[in-house]
CSV table of C-alpha atoms in Angstrom, one decimal:
chain,number,residue,atom,x,y,z
A,691,UNK,CA,13.2,-0.5,-5.6
A,692,UNK,CA,10.6,-3.2,-3.9
A,693,UNK,CA,6.8,-2.3,-3.8
A,694,UNK,CA,4.6,-4.3,-1.0
A,695,UNK,CA,2.0,-4.8,-2.4
A,696,UNK,CA,0.0,-6.0,0.0
A,697,UNK,CA,-3.8,-8.1,-1.2
A,698,UNK,CA,-5.1,-8.3,-3.7
A,699,UNK,CA,-4.5,-4.9,-6.3
A,700,UNK,CA,-7.2,-5.7,-9.0
A,701,UNK,CA,-6.1,-2.6,-11.4
A,702,UNK,CA,-2.6,-4.1,-10.3
A,703,UNK,CA,-3.5,-8.2,-11.8
A,704,UNK,CA,-5.9,-6.7,-14.8
A,705,UNK,CA,-3.6,-5.2,-16.8
A,706,UNK,CA,-2.4,-7.0,-19.1
A,707,UNK,CA,2.0,-5.7,-17.9
A,708,UNK,CA,3.9,-7.5,-15.6
A,709,UNK,CA,4.1,-5.6,-12.7
A,710,UNK,CA,7.5,-3.6,-11.7
A,711,UNK,CA,10.8,-6.6,-11.4
A,712,UNK,CA,10.7,-5.2,-7.0
A,713,UNK,CA,7.0,-5.8,-6.6
A,714,UNK,CA,6.5,-8.4,-3.8
A,715,UNK,CA,3.1,-9.8,-3.4
A,716,UNK,CA,1.9,-10.4,0.5
A,717,UNK,CA,-1.4,-10.7,2.0
A,718,UNK,CA,-1.9,-8.7,5.0
A,719,UNK,CA,-0.8,-11.0,7.6
A,720,UNK,CA,2.3,-11.9,6.1
A,721,UNK,CA,3.7,-7.8,6.7
A,722,UNK,CA,4.6,-7.6,10.5
A,723,UNK,CA,6.8,-10.9,9.2
A,724,UNK,CA,8.4,-9.0,6.1
A,725,UNK,CA,9.9,-6.6,7.7
A,726,UNK,CA,11.6,-8.7,9.5
A,727,UNK,CA,12.7,-10.5,8.4
A,728,UNK,CA,15.1,-6.8,6.3
A,729,UNK,CA,13.3,-7.1,3.7
A,730,UNK,CA,12.3,-2.4,3.5
A,731,UNK,CA,10.0,-1.9,1.0
A,732,UNK,CA,10.5,1.4,-0.6
A,733,UNK,CA,6.8,2.4,-0.8
A,734,UNK,CA,4.0,-0.2,0.3
A,735,UNK,CA,0.4,0.1,-1.5
A,736,UNK,CA,-2.6,-2.1,-0.7
A,737,UNK,CA,-5.9,-1.7,-1.6
A,738,UNK,CA,-8.5,0.6,0.6
A,739,UNK,CA,-9.9,-2.9,2.0
A,740,UNK,CA,-9.9,-5.9,1.6
A,741,UNK,CA,-10.7,-9.5,3.7
A,742,UNK,CA,-10.3,-9.1,7.0
A,743,UNK,CA,-8.2,-5.3,6.4
A,744,UNK,CA,-8.0,-2.0,6.1
A,745,UNK,CA,-5.9,0.3,5.6
A,746,UNK,CA,-5.7,1.4,9.0
A,747,UNK,CA,-5.2,-1.8,9.8
A,748,UNK,CA,-2.1,-2.3,7.5
A,749,UNK,CA,-0.9,1.3,9.1
A,750,UNK,CA,-0.7,0.2,12.2
A,751,UNK,CA,0.9,-2.5,11.5
A,752,UNK,CA,3.1,-0.8,9.3
A,753,UNK,CA,4.2,1.7,12.1
A,754,UNK,CA,4.4,-1.0,15.1
A,755,UNK,CA,7.3,-3.1,12.6
A,756,UNK,CA,9.0,0.0,12.2
A,757,UNK,CA,9.2,1.2,8.8
A,758,UNK,CA,8.7,4.6,8.4
A,759,UNK,CA,8.0,4.7,3.8
A,760,UNK,CA,5.2,5.9,1.9
A,761,UNK,CA,1.6,3.7,1.6
A,762,UNK,CA,-1.0,3.9,-1.1
A,763,UNK,CA,-4.1,2.5,-1.2
A,764,UNK,CA,-6.0,2.4,-3.5
A,765,UNK,CA,-10.1,3.3,-4.3
A,766,UNK,CA,-12.1,4.2,-6.4
A,767,UNK,CA,-13.4,7.7,-5.2
A,768,UNK,CA,-14.7,8.9,-2.5
A,769,UNK,CA,-17.0,11.0,-0.9
A,770,UNK,CA,-14.2,12.4,1.5
A,771,UNK,CA,-10.9,10.8,1.5
A,772,UNK,CA,-9.8,13.6,3.7
A,773,UNK,CA,-11.6,11.4,6.7
A,774,UNK,CA,-9.8,8.6,5.4
A,775,UNK,CA,-6.0,10.4,5.5
A,776,UNK,CA,-6.4,11.7,9.2
A,777,UNK,CA,-7.7,8.8,10.1
A,778,UNK,CA,-4.3,6.4,8.6
A,779,UNK,CA,-2.2,9.6,10.0
A,780,UNK,CA,-3.9,9.7,12.9
A,781,UNK,CA,-2.7,6.5,14.3
A,782,UNK,CA,0.4,6.7,12.3
A,783,UNK,CA,2.2,9.4,12.0
A,784,UNK,CA,5.3,8.5,10.4
A,785,UNK,CA,4.2,7.4,7.5
A,786,UNK,CA,3.7,9.3,4.7
A,787,UNK,CA,-0.1,8.0,3.3
A,788,UNK,CA,-1.6,8.9,-0.1
A,789,UNK,CA,-4.8,7.4,-1.6
A,790,UNK,CA,-4.8,6.5,-4.9
A,791,UNK,CA,-7.2,6.7,-7.0
A,792,UNK,CA,-7.2,3.9,-10.8
A,793,UNK,CA,-5.6,6.3,-12.4
A,794,UNK,CA,-3.5,7.6,-10.4
A,795,UNK,CA,-2.3,3.4,-9.8
A,796,UNK,CA,-1.6,2.7,-13.8
A,797,UNK,CA,1.1,6.1,-13.5
A,798,UNK,CA,2.3,4.8,-10.6
A,799,UNK,CA,3.0,1.5,-12.8
A,800,UNK,CA,4.0,3.4,-15.2
A,801,UNK,CA,6.2,5.0,-12.8
A,802,UNK,CA,8.2,2.7,-11.2
A,803,UNK,CA,9.2,0.4,-13.7
A,804,UNK,CA,11.2,3.3,-15.0
C-alpha cells in the first residue's frame, strides 16, 4: 500500500518507529506531478496546514489530479472539526476525507505497517 505523506507530519517524523515501507514523503508542490507520473496512493496524509498550503488546497489539487481515494489531515483538537470536513467535501466531493488527531495518527501508522 502506498501512503503519500505531504509536508512535515510531525507525529510521524518524531516516532521511534520507522514509517511504513509504502510511505512516500513529498512537498505540497509535488502532489500533481507525483500523481501524473502514475503513483496512485491508497491514502494521502498531510497536516491540516503547513507552509503555503492547507487541507483545502491539498484537496483541490488531489481532486484536479483525478485522485478519488482517502485523504486524512492530521491536527490537534479543533472547536468545530465539521467545518473543515464540510469545506473539504465541498471542494473535493469525490474524496473520502477525515481529520486525524495525534492518537488516531499513531494508530493509523501502526495499522498500515501490518
